[in-house]
Amino acid sequence: MSKIIQVNDLLKTKNDILILGIESSCDDTSAAVINNDNILANVTAGQEVHKIYGGVVPELASRAHQKHIVPVVSRALAEADISAKDLDAIAYTKGPGLLGSLLVGSSFAKSMAQALGIPAIPIHHMKAHVLAHFINSGLPKPPFPFLNLTVSGGHTQIIKVNDPFTFEVLGQTLDDAAGEAFDKSAKVLGLPYPGGPEIDKLAKNGNHERFTFTKPKVDGLNFSFSGLKTNFRNLVERESRRNPDFIKDNLQDLCASIQHTIVEMLMENLVKAADLTGIKHVAIAGGVSANSYLRNSLIETAKTQAWQTYIPPFEYCTDNGAMIAIAGYFEFLKQSQLRPLSDSATARWEM
Ligand code: KG4
Ligand code: ZN
């Protein structure tokens, strides 16, 4: 078993460091100000414009980021009660994500950093989701190494986190992400985008044993959600041909059943990963970690597996500037990771 290191051992600094974090990888424009690991402001503008399309339209997302970025950053600085010239660095999401969206946040961050004469720090979006655990929120912080199930609209990964800079991918999705499985199932049911929170709400009064779905056999600790999505759509279409009110009559049970299956698939691999590595510190992060059923399942599984679990506060689960700011803080302390302004946004970026 490897040596356990507490994050505070790595954060021994006397300086008060102020970092602005900017997130724009998908459909949320978010800016946060962090003072060391304390969040002073975290401001997010969502984008209603995608709701009618049932998913994010990349071109519309870029335009909305253009509109939101200045007011969001201004408000974050005002809420933090600091002026831009007090900042030590600006961290921004370099990728992965929608390129047009990333270019808005990254260009803005680099221009502002250049004007202020301070470093611009490129951040990996998925690493930032994990590092959100180290924001000072009053909750215990996981010690290294720990396992993290990162579940979002674009990714599903089980990561062994060795330190704030070293992430080993133990398993990941071979096709759709867990968030997509939620969103696409919701779309079949006629629910608005993003469907994850809608399913979460409706499932609360549903019977999860009412409908069962075949879970795919996948090697190792990887996931596959695309078959489940087809399975779900086929059931709904078949039953709706017999009873046009099938969705309406069974909405809560359908939500509870699909949610149960997705969460069960996630938890089964997480248990396997903990068994294989012998690691008992287990965390979740990313937009889907806001799901109440997943959060409860993690807590229940922890009892039988003797795990210590770590769940970020809601506001740091879905995309937010605070997670970019804390990731920037770690990079700032490391210094070696500061990059030239020619560093550019990238839609795909390995961990
Ligand atoms: O991390 P995130 O905000 O953006 C990406 O990086 O993708 O994750 C967004 C995803 C969406 O698929 C959304 O439906 C899902 O997180 N999500 C949820 C819940 N809240 C957000 N899924 C299930 N239950 C929720 N309560
Ligand atoms: Zn995300």
mmCIF file of C-alpha atoms and ligand atoms in Angstrom:
data_model
loop_
_atom_site.group_PDB
_atom_site.id
_atom_site.type_symbol
_atom_site.label_atom_id
_atom_site.label_comp_id
_atom_site.label_asym_id
_atom_site.label_seq_id
_atom_site.Cartn_x
_atom_site.Cartn_y
_atom_site.Cartn_z
ATOM 1 C CA MET A 1 0.000 0.000 0.000
ATOM 2 C CA SER A 2 1.471 3.361 -0.987
ATOM 3 C CA LYS A 3 2.146 6.147 1.505
ATOM 4 C CA ILE A 4 -0.828 8.400 2.291
ATOM 5 C CA ILE A 5 -0.146 12.112 1.807
ATOM 6 C CA GLN A 6 -2.493 14.848 3.044
ATOM 7 C CA VAL A 7 -3.062 17.784 0.730
ATOM 8 C CA ASN A 8 -2.068 20.284 3.433
ATOM 9 C CA ASP A 9 1.472 18.843 3.312
ATOM 10 C CA LEU A 10 1.606 20.144 -0.265
ATOM 11 C CA LEU A 11 0.050 23.543 0.420
ATOM 12 C CA LYS A 12 2.632 25.003 2.780
ATOM 13 C CA THR A 13 2.840 28.556 1.528
ATOM 14 C CA LYS A 14 2.890 31.794 3.470
ATOM 15 C CA ASN A 15 1.819 33.938 0.540
ATOM 16 C CA ASP A 16 -1.725 35.049 -0.115
ATOM 17 C CA ILE A 17 -2.269 34.096 -3.718
ATOM 18 C CA LEU A 18 -5.227 35.440 -5.704
ATOM 19 C CA ILE A 19 -6.207 33.589 -8.865
ATOM 20 C CA LEU A 20 -9.052 34.165 -11.297
ATOM 21 C CA GLY A 21 -10.413 30.908 -12.804
ATOM 22 C CA ILE A 22 -12.348 30.969 -16.091
ATOM 23 C CA GLU A 23 -14.392 28.019 -17.374
ATOM 24 C CA SER A 24 -16.001 27.974 -20.838
ATOM 25 C CA SER A 25 -15.633 24.415 -22.151
ATOM 26 C CA CYS A 26 -19.318 23.688 -22.806
ATOM 27 C CA ASP A 27 -22.444 25.728 -22.084
ATOM 28 C CA ASP A 28 -21.619 27.447 -18.789
ATOM 29 C CA THR A 29 -19.602 30.659 -18.628
ATOM 30 C CA SER A 30 -18.110 30.734 -15.158
ATOM 31 C CA ALA A 31 -15.520 32.828 -13.333
ATOM 32 C CA ALA A 32 -14.239 32.447 -9.785
ATOM 33 C CA VAL A 33 -11.722 34.166 -7.557
ATOM 34 C CA ILE A 34 -9.713 32.048 -5.147
ATOM 35 C CA ASN A 35 -7.481 33.213 -2.306
ATOM 36 C CA ASN A 36 -5.161 30.221 -1.794
ATOM 37 C CA ASP A 37 -7.788 27.453 -1.461
ATOM 38 C CA ASN A 38 -10.646 29.741 -0.322
ATOM 39 C CA ILE A 39 -13.264 30.732 -2.887
ATOM 40 C CA LEU A 40 -14.130 34.438 -2.694
ATOM 41 C CA ALA A 41 -16.581 34.415 -5.628
ATOM 42 C CA ASN A 42 -17.945 31.850 -8.090
ATOM 43 C CA VAL A 43 -20.257 33.287 -10.751
ATOM 44 C CA THR A 44 -21.881 31.184 -13.484
ATOM 45 C CA ALA A 45 -24.090 32.143 -16.426
ATOM 46 C CA GLY A 46 -25.897 29.164 -17.943
ATOM 47 C CA GLN A 47 -27.298 29.138 -21.485
ATOM 48 C CA GLU A 48 -31.058 28.728 -21.833
ATOM 49 C CA VAL A 49 -30.715 28.945 -25.608
ATOM 50 C CA HIS A 50 -29.990 25.177 -25.957
ATOM 51 C CA LYS A 51 -33.144 23.987 -24.165
ATOM 52 C CA ILE A 52 -35.354 23.985 -27.249
ATOM 53 C CA TYR A 53 -32.795 21.948 -29.225
ATOM 54 C CA GLY A 54 -32.522 19.180 -26.610
ATOM 55 C CA GLY A 55 -28.715 19.485 -26.457
ATOM 56 C CA VAL A 56 -25.852 21.962 -26.713
ATOM 57 C CA VAL A 57 -25.535 23.667 -30.123
ATOM 58 C CA PRO A 58 -21.783 24.502 -30.360
ATOM 59 C CA GLU A 59 -22.141 27.641 -32.498
ATOM 60 C CA LEU A 60 -24.788 29.098 -30.160
ATOM 61 C CA ALA A 61 -22.652 28.180 -27.129
ATOM 62 C CA SER A 62 -19.647 30.163 -28.462
ATOM 63 C CA ARG A 63 -21.835 33.209 -29.129
ATOM 64 C CA ALA A 64 -23.382 33.044 -25.654
ATOM 65 C CA HIS A 65 -19.899 32.816 -24.067
ATOM 66 C CA GLN A 66 -18.934 35.984 -25.987
ATOM 67 C CA LYS A 67 -21.936 37.743 -24.511
ATOM 68 C CA HIS A 68 -21.438 36.467 -20.941
ATOM 69 C CA ILE A 69 -17.691 36.507 -20.399
ATOM 70 C CA VAL A 70 -17.188 40.217 -19.557
ATOM 71 C CA PRO A 71 -20.156 40.554 -17.160
ATOM 72 C CA VAL A 72 -19.368 37.214 -15.472
ATOM 73 C CA VAL A 73 -15.706 38.085 -14.853
ATOM 74 C CA SER A 74 -16.611 41.626 -13.715
ATOM 75 C CA ARG A 75 -19.147 40.276 -11.263
ATOM 76 C CA ALA A 76 -16.717 37.683 -9.879
ATOM 77 C CA LEU A 77 -14.126 40.410 -9.196
ATOM 78 C CA ALA A 78 -16.790 42.649 -7.628
ATOM 79 C CA GLU A 79 -18.143 39.851 -5.404
ATOM 80 C CA ALA A 80 -14.604 38.967 -4.329
ATOM 81 C CA ASP A 81 -14.122 42.675 -3.589
ATOM 82 C CA ILE A 82 -10.805 42.853 -5.412
ATOM 83 C CA SER A 83 -9.543 44.697 -8.439
ATOM 84 C CA ALA A 84 -8.018 42.944 -11.462
ATOM 85 C CA LYS A 85 -4.591 44.336 -10.604
ATOM 86 C CA ASP A 86 -4.612 42.394 -7.299
ATOM 87 C CA LEU A 87 -4.571 39.088 -9.216
ATOM 88 C CA ASP A 88 -1.442 36.897 -9.280
ATOM 89 C CA ALA A 89 -2.522 34.725 -12.222
ATOM 90 C CA ILE A 90 -5.457 33.764 -14.442
ATOM 91 C CA ALA A 91 -6.290 30.096 -14.903
ATOM 92 C CA TYR A 92 -8.472 29.038 -17.819
ATOM 93 C CA THR A 93 -9.843 25.799 -19.280
ATOM 94 C CA LYS A 94 -7.605 24.795 -22.174
ATOM 95 C CA GLY A 95 -9.575 21.608 -22.939
ATOM 96 C CA PRO A 96 -11.098 19.140 -23.488
ATOM 97 C CA GLY A 97 -14.402 20.616 -24.658
ATOM 98 C CA LEU A 98 -16.090 22.429 -27.529
ATOM 99 C CA LEU A 99 -13.342 24.277 -29.391
ATOM 100 C CA GLY A 100 -15.358 27.429 -30.155
ATOM 101 C CA SER A 101 -16.383 27.697 -26.496
ATOM 102 C CA LEU A 102 -12.854 27.062 -25.235
ATOM 103 C CA LEU A 103 -11.454 29.721 -27.567
ATOM 104 C CA VAL A 104 -13.665 32.414 -26.026
ATOM 105 C CA GLY A 105 -12.538 31.733 -22.423
ATOM 106 C CA SER A 106 -8.908 31.038 -23.269
ATOM 107 C CA SER A 107 -8.488 34.095 -25.526
ATOM 108 C CA PHE A 108 -10.139 36.308 -22.928
ATOM 109 C CA ALA A 109 -7.974 34.880 -20.106
ATOM 110 C CA LYS A 110 -4.730 35.228 -22.048
ATOM 111 C CA SER A 111 -5.501 38.791 -23.171
ATOM 112 C CA MET A 112 -6.383 39.836 -19.636
ATOM 113 C CA ALA A 113 -3.251 38.163 -18.233
ATOM 114 C CA GLN A 114 -1.091 39.883 -20.819
ATOM 115 C CA ALA A 115 -2.622 43.273 -20.075
ATOM 116 C CA LEU A 116 -1.993 42.742 -16.340
ATOM 117 C CA GLY A 117 1.497 41.282 -16.844
ATOM 118 C CA ILE A 118 0.662 38.080 -14.918
ATOM 119 C CA PRO A 119 0.792 34.375 -15.925
ATOM 120 C CA ALA A 120 -2.058 32.658 -17.773
ATOM 121 C CA ILE A 121 -2.363 29.036 -16.624
ATOM 122 C CA PRO A 122 -3.953 26.419 -18.936
ATOM 123 C CA ILE A 123 -6.066 23.875 -17.047
ATOM 124 C CA HIS A 124 -7.318 20.389 -17.981
ATOM 125 C CA HIS A 125 -11.099 20.395 -17.449
ATOM 126 C CA MET A 126 -11.361 16.803 -16.159
ATOM 127 C CA LYS A 127 -8.456 17.224 -13.739
ATOM 128 C CA ALA A 128 -10.124 20.394 -12.455
ATOM 129 C CA HIS A 129 -13.348 18.462 -11.729
ATOM 130 C CA VAL A 130 -11.280 16.169 -9.488
ATOM 131 C CA LEU A 131 -9.314 18.985 -7.853
ATOM 132 C CA ALA A 132 -12.608 20.634 -6.796
ATOM 133 C CA HIS A 133 -12.309 18.336 -3.721
ATOM 134 C CA PHE A 134 -9.484 20.570 -2.482
ATOM 135 C CA ILE A 135 -11.493 23.792 -2.378
ATOM 136 C CA ASN A 136 -11.805 24.817 1.242
ATOM 137 C CA SER A 137 -15.510 24.112 1.794
ATOM 138 C CA GLY A 138 -15.424 22.751 5.318
ATOM 139 C CA LEU A 139 -15.617 19.163 4.038
ATOM 140 C CA PRO A 140 -12.738 16.690 4.530
ATOM 141 C CA LYS A 141 -10.276 16.560 1.617
ATOM 142 C CA PRO A 142 -9.230 13.167 0.243
ATOM 143 C CA PRO A 143 -5.656 12.052 0.995
ATOM 144 C CA PHE A 144 -3.428 10.766 -1.839
ATOM 145 C CA PRO A 145 -3.731 8.307 -3.411
ATOM 146 C CA PHE A 146 -7.513 8.218 -3.835
ATOM 147 C CA LEU A 147 -9.941 6.912 -6.442
ATOM 148 C CA ASN A 148 -12.202 9.336 -8.261
ATOM 149 C CA LEU A 149 -15.224 8.505 -10.361
ATOM 150 C CA THR A 150 -15.514 11.503 -12.694
ATOM 151 C CA VAL A 151 -18.902 11.598 -14.382
ATOM 152 C CA SER A 152 -19.962 14.441 -16.639
ATOM 153 C CA GLY A 153 -21.805 15.162 -19.874
ATOM 154 C CA GLY A 154 -18.715 14.361 -21.927
ATOM 155 C CA HIS A 155 -16.667 11.919 -19.810
ATOM 156 C CA THR A 156 -16.880 8.922 -17.508
ATOM 157 C CA GLN A 157 -13.623 7.932 -15.868
ATOM 158 C CA ILE A 158 -12.276 6.066 -12.867
ATOM 159 C CA ILE A 159 -9.035 7.793 -11.918
ATOM 160 C CA LYS A 160 -6.305 6.938 -9.436
ATOM 161 C CA VAL A 161 -5.184 10.335 -8.201
ATOM 162 C CA ASN A 162 -1.580 10.081 -6.952
ATOM 163 C CA ASP A 163 -1.071 13.809 -6.336
ATOM 164 C CA PRO A 164 -2.587 17.028 -7.728
ATOM 165 C CA PHE A 165 -0.666 16.544 -10.983
ATOM 166 C CA THR A 166 -0.636 12.765 -11.504
ATOM 167 C CA PHE A 167 -3.856 11.123 -12.686
ATOM 168 C CA GLU A 168 -3.935 7.471 -13.788
ATOM 169 C CA VAL A 169 -6.988 6.538 -15.864
ATOM 170 C CA LEU A 170 -8.017 3.041 -14.669
ATOM 171 C CA GLY A 171 -11.215 2.867 -16.715
ATOM 172 C CA GLN A 172 -13.332 5.038 -18.976
ATOM 173 C CA THR A 173 -16.298 4.953 -21.287
ATOM 174 C CA LEU A 174 -15.838 3.385 -24.696
ATOM 175 C CA ASP A 175 -18.725 5.382 -26.173
ATOM 176 C CA ASP A 176 -21.270 7.676 -24.469
ATOM 177 C CA ALA A 177 -20.650 9.375 -21.124
ATOM 178 C CA ALA A 178 -22.888 8.726 -18.100
ATOM 179 C CA GLY A 179 -24.267 12.277 -18.392
ATOM 180 C CA GLU A 180 -25.151 11.611 -22.027
ATOM 181 C CA ALA A 181 -26.983 8.433 -20.970
ATOM 182 C CA PHE A 182 -29.072 10.588 -18.611
ATOM 183 C CA ASP A 183 -29.594 13.378 -21.150
ATOM 184 C CA LYS A 184 -30.477 11.102 -24.080
ATOM 185 C CA SER A 185 -32.891 9.008 -21.983
ATOM 186 C CA ALA A 186 -34.530 12.238 -20.836
ATOM 187 C CA LYS A 187 -34.877 13.345 -24.449
ATOM 188 C CA VAL A 188 -36.697 10.080 -25.295
ATOM 189 C CA LEU A 189 -39.116 10.955 -22.477
ATOM 190 C CA GLY A 190 -39.619 14.463 -23.856
ATOM 191 C CA LEU A 191 -37.879 16.126 -20.874
ATOM 192 C CA PRO A 192 -35.896 19.354 -21.379
ATOM 193 C CA TYR A 193 -32.092 19.556 -21.630
ATOM 194 C CA PRO A 194 -30.081 18.928 -19.475
ATOM 195 C CA GLY A 195 -32.072 15.818 -18.636
ATOM 196 C CA GLY A 196 -29.946 14.527 -15.743
ATOM 197 C CA PRO A 197 -31.426 16.817 -13.071
ATOM 198 C CA GLU A 198 -34.971 16.198 -14.455
ATOM 199 C CA ILE A 199 -34.565 12.417 -14.182
ATOM 200 C CA ASP A 200 -33.092 12.824 -10.695
ATOM 201 C CA LYS A 201 -36.189 14.800 -9.566
ATOM 202 C CA LEU A 202 -38.817 12.539 -11.160
ATOM 203 C CA ALA A 203 -37.081 9.324 -10.040
ATOM 204 C CA LYS A 204 -37.524 10.255 -6.374
ATOM 205 C CA ASN A 205 -41.120 8.949 -6.412
ATOM 206 C CA GLY A 206 -40.571 6.127 -8.897
ATOM 207 C CA ASN A 207 -40.071 2.363 -8.573
ATOM 208 C CA HIS A 208 -36.593 1.474 -9.877
ATOM 209 C CA GLU A 209 -37.420 -2.222 -10.165
ATOM 210 C CA ARG A 210 -40.300 -1.640 -12.562
ATOM 211 C CA PHE A 211 -38.201 -1.814 -15.779
ATOM 212 C CA THR A 212 -34.945 -3.706 -16.205
ATOM 213 C CA PHE A 213 -32.293 -3.113 -18.836
ATOM 214 C CA THR A 214 -29.452 -5.320 -20.014
ATOM 215 C CA LYS A 215 -26.076 -4.132 -18.846
ATOM 216 C CA PRO A 216 -23.286 -4.571 -21.429
ATOM 217 C CA LYS A 217 -20.247 -6.751 -20.721
ATOM 218 C CA VAL A 218 -17.161 -4.561 -20.970
ATOM 219 C CA ASP A 219 -13.530 -5.500 -20.284
ATOM 220 C CA GLY A 220 -11.696 -4.271 -17.210
ATOM 221 C CA LEU A 221 -12.929 -1.103 -15.579
ATOM 222 C CA ASN A 222 -14.296 0.461 -18.764
ATOM 223 C CA PHE A 223 -17.908 1.472 -19.396
ATOM 224 C CA SER A 224 -20.305 1.444 -22.324
ATOM 225 C CA PHE A 225 -23.603 3.332 -22.245
ATOM 226 C CA SER A 226 -24.665 3.437 -25.891
ATOM 227 C CA GLY A 227 -26.443 0.034 -25.826
ATOM 228 C CA LEU A 228 -28.397 1.060 -22.750
ATOM 229 C CA LYS A 229 -29.604 4.193 -24.514
ATOM 230 C CA THR A 230 -30.890 2.085 -27.466
ATOM 231 C CA ASN A 231 -32.438 -0.431 -25.082
ATOM 232 C CA PHE A 232 -34.305 2.353 -23.318
ATOM 233 C CA ARG A 233 -35.496 4.012 -26.542
ATOM 234 C CA ASN A 234 -36.696 0.677 -27.947
ATOM 235 C CA LEU A 235 -38.711 -0.092 -24.817
ATOM 236 C CA VAL A 236 -40.343 3.349 -24.794
ATOM 237 C CA GLU A 237 -41.168 3.227 -28.536
ATOM 238 C CA ARG A 238 -42.530 -0.334 -28.356
ATOM 239 C CA GLU A 239 -44.741 0.337 -25.345
ATOM 240 C CA SER A 240 -45.890 3.712 -26.711
ATOM 241 C CA ARG A 241 -47.214 1.967 -29.843
ATOM 242 C CA ARG A 242 -49.465 -0.102 -27.560
ATOM 243 C CA ASN A 243 -50.361 2.729 -25.217
ATOM 244 C CA PRO A 244 -49.885 6.297 -26.514
ATOM 245 C CA ASP A 245 -49.887 7.505 -22.879
ATOM 246 C CA PHE A 246 -47.160 5.048 -21.846
ATOM 247 C CA ILE A 247 -44.607 7.771 -21.019
ATOM 248 C CA LYS A 248 -47.105 9.875 -19.084
ATOM 249 C CA ASP A 249 -48.447 6.853 -17.171
ATOM 250 C CA ASN A 250 -44.984 5.565 -16.226
ATOM 251 C CA LEU A 251 -42.733 8.624 -16.154
ATOM 252 C CA GLN A 252 -41.483 8.320 -12.579
ATOM 253 C CA ASP A 253 -40.822 4.566 -12.828
ATOM 254 C CA LEU A 254 -39.018 4.987 -16.155
ATOM 255 C CA CYS A 255 -36.776 7.685 -14.621
ATOM 256 C CA ALA A 256 -36.102 5.630 -11.485
ATOM 257 C CA SER A 257 -35.309 2.481 -13.508
ATOM 258 C CA ILE A 258 -32.893 4.078 -15.986
ATOM 259 C CA GLN A 259 -31.206 6.057 -13.196
ATOM 260 C CA HIS A 260 -30.822 2.892 -11.115
ATOM 261 C CA THR A 261 -29.199 1.041 -14.031
ATOM 262 C CA ILE A 262 -26.740 3.854 -14.855
ATOM 263 C CA VAL A 263 -25.743 4.273 -11.202
ATOM 264 C CA GLU A 264 -25.420 0.507 -10.686
ATOM 265 C CA MET A 265 -23.041 0.289 -13.677
ATOM 266 C CA LEU A 266 -20.929 3.119 -12.256
ATOM 267 C CA MET A 267 -20.832 1.666 -8.740
ATOM 268 C CA GLU A 268 -19.985 -1.883 -9.884
ATOM 269 C CA ASN A 269 -16.784 -0.689 -11.568
ATOM 270 C CA LEU A 270 -15.917 1.621 -8.715
ATOM 271 C CA VAL A 271 -16.086 -1.329 -6.289
ATOM 272 C CA LYS A 272 -13.888 -3.375 -8.668
ATOM 273 C CA ALA A 273 -11.349 -0.521 -8.877
ATOM 274 C CA ALA A 274 -11.178 -0.231 -5.093
ATOM 275 C CA ASP A 275 -10.701 -4.010 -4.778
ATOM 276 C CA LEU A 276 -7.950 -4.054 -7.405
ATOM 277 C CA THR A 277 -6.002 -1.110 -5.976
ATOM 278 C CA GLY A 278 -6.740 -1.657 -2.283
ATOM 279 C CA ILE A 279 -7.597 2.055 -2.023
ATOM 280 C CA LYS A 280 -10.315 2.908 0.501
ATOM 281 C CA HIS A 281 -10.558 6.664 -0.138
ATOM 282 C CA VAL A 282 -13.185 7.025 -2.847
ATOM 283 C CA ALA A 283 -14.510 10.247 -4.381
ATOM 284 C CA ILE A 284 -16.939 11.367 -7.076
ATOM 285 C CA ALA A 285 -16.841 14.527 -9.198
ATOM 286 C CA GLY A 286 -18.334 16.074 -12.345
ATOM 287 C CA GLY A 287 -21.881 17.128 -13.234
ATOM 288 C CA VAL A 288 -23.456 13.689 -12.665
ATOM 289 C CA SER A 289 -22.026 13.614 -9.125
ATOM 290 C CA ALA A 290 -24.835 16.082 -8.343
ATOM 291 C CA ASN A 291 -27.215 13.108 -8.786
ATOM 292 C CA SER A 292 -28.871 12.320 -5.464
ATOM 293 C CA TYR A 293 -29.217 8.574 -6.170
ATOM 294 C CA LEU A 294 -25.503 8.282 -7.044
ATOM 295 C CA ARG A 295 -24.565 10.230 -3.912
ATOM 296 C CA ASN A 296 -26.725 7.933 -1.751
ATOM 297 C CA SER A 297 -25.413 4.794 -3.469
ATOM 298 C CA LEU A 298 -21.851 5.899 -2.776
ATOM 299 C CA ILE A 299 -22.668 6.465 0.896
ATOM 300 C CA GLU A 300 -24.425 3.067 1.158
ATOM 301 C CA THR A 301 -21.598 1.214 -0.638
ATOM 302 C CA ALA A 302 -19.058 2.921 1.625
ATOM 303 C CA LYS A 303 -20.710 1.256 4.633
ATOM 304 C CA THR A 304 -20.245 -2.268 3.264
ATOM 305 C CA GLN A 305 -16.797 -1.638 1.755
ATOM 306 C CA ALA A 306 -15.359 0.382 4.674
ATOM 307 C CA TRP A 307 -14.580 3.327 2.381
ATOM 308 C CA GLN A 308 -14.050 6.955 3.275
ATOM 309 C CA THR A 309 -15.996 8.935 0.694
ATOM 310 C CA TYR A 310 -15.695 12.466 -0.656
ATOM 311 C CA ILE A 311 -18.492 14.292 -2.474
ATOM 312 C CA PRO A 312 -18.055 17.925 -3.520
ATOM 313 C CA PRO A 313 -20.716 20.516 -2.618
ATOM 314 C CA PHE A 314 -23.343 20.876 -5.412
ATOM 315 C CA GLU A 315 -21.960 24.165 -6.735
ATOM 316 C CA TYR A 316 -18.584 22.533 -7.454
ATOM 317 C CA CYS A 317 -20.024 19.430 -9.209
ATOM 318 C CA THR A 318 -21.330 20.902 -12.467
ATOM 319 C CA ASP A 319 -19.009 23.108 -14.541
ATOM 320 C CA ASN A 320 -17.718 26.051 -12.499
ATOM 321 C CA GLY A 321 -14.880 28.551 -12.403
ATOM 322 C CA ALA A 322 -13.932 27.583 -8.830
ATOM 323 C CA MET A 323 -12.552 24.206 -9.907
ATOM 324 C CA ILE A 324 -10.417 25.937 -12.563
ATOM 325 C CA ALA A 325 -9.190 28.402 -9.939
ATOM 326 C CA ILE A 326 -8.125 25.663 -7.459
ATOM 327 C CA ALA A 327 -6.383 23.745 -10.270
ATOM 328 C CA GLY A 328 -4.655 27.034 -11.184
ATOM 329 C CA TYR A 329 -3.568 27.458 -7.568
ATOM 330 C CA PHE A 330 -1.812 24.059 -7.588
ATOM 331 C CA GLU A 331 -0.135 24.873 -10.909
ATOM 332 C CA PHE A 332 0.883 28.313 -9.651
ATOM 333 C CA LEU A 333 2.578 26.771 -6.629
ATOM 334 C CA LYS A 334 4.385 24.339 -8.906
ATOM 335 C CA GLN A 335 5.513 27.194 -11.180
ATOM 336 C CA SER A 336 7.082 24.787 -13.695
ATOM 337 C CA GLN A 337 3.643 24.364 -15.270
ATOM 338 C CA LEU A 338 3.179 28.032 -16.218
ATOM 339 C CA ARG A 339 2.853 28.180 -19.986
ATOM 340 C CA PRO A 340 3.538 30.839 -22.644
ATOM 341 C CA LEU A 341 0.618 32.829 -24.077
ATOM 342 C CA SER A 342 1.045 30.985 -27.370
ATOM 343 C CA ASP A 343 -0.427 27.911 -25.628
ATOM 344 C CA SER A 344 -3.743 27.277 -27.323
ATOM 345 C CA ALA A 345 -7.154 25.750 -26.549
ATOM 346 C CA THR A 346 -7.658 22.131 -27.601
ATOM 347 C CA ALA A 347 -10.890 20.158 -28.049
ATOM 348 C CA ARG A 348 -9.189 16.828 -27.184
ATOM 349 C CA TRP A 349 -6.586 16.514 -24.454
ATOM 350 C CA GLU A 350 -5.408 13.273 -22.824
ATOM 351 C CA MET A 351 -5.197 13.188 -19.023
HETATM 352 O O1 KG4 B 1 -19.638 18.485 -15.557
HETATM 353 P P1 KG4 B 1 -20.777 19.031 -16.325
HETATM 354 O O2 KG4 B 1 -21.494 20.247 -15.769
HETATM 355 O O3 KG4 B 1 -20.383 19.391 -17.788
HETATM 356 C C1 KG4 B 1 -19.504 18.602 -18.557
HETATM 357 O O4 KG4 B 1 -18.281 18.727 -18.350
HETATM 358 O O5 KG4 B 1 -20.052 17.786 -19.316
HETATM 359 O O6 KG4 B 1 -21.826 17.835 -16.498
HETATM 360 C C2 KG4 B 1 -23.033 18.019 -17.161
HETATM 361 C C3 KG4 B 1 -23.807 16.720 -17.069
HETATM 362 C C4 KG4 B 1 -25.083 16.722 -17.908
HETATM 363 O O7 KG4 B 1 -25.120 15.524 -18.655
HETATM 364 C C5 KG4 B 1 -26.188 16.759 -16.850
HETATM 365 O O8 KG4 B 1 -27.382 16.120 -17.250
HETATM 366 C C6 KG4 B 1 -25.523 16.006 -15.727
HETATM 367 O O9 KG4 B 1 -24.195 16.483 -15.708
HETATM 368 N N1 KG4 B 1 -26.165 16.276 -14.427
HETATM 369 C C7 KG4 B 1 -26.885 15.347 -13.754
HETATM 370 C C8 KG4 B 1 -27.393 15.981 -12.599
HETATM 371 N N2 KG4 B 1 -26.963 17.281 -12.607
HETATM 372 C C9 KG4 B 1 -26.213 17.435 -13.733
HETATM 373 N N3 KG4 B 1 -27.126 14.050 -14.037
HETATM 374 C C10 KG4 B 1 -27.881 13.367 -13.176
HETATM 375 N N4 KG4 B 1 -28.418 13.902 -12.050
HETATM 376 C C11 KG4 B 1 -28.201 15.193 -11.725
HETATM 377 N N5 KG4 B 1 -28.721 15.694 -10.602
HETATM 378 ZN ZN ZN B 2 -17.398 19.343 -16.776
#
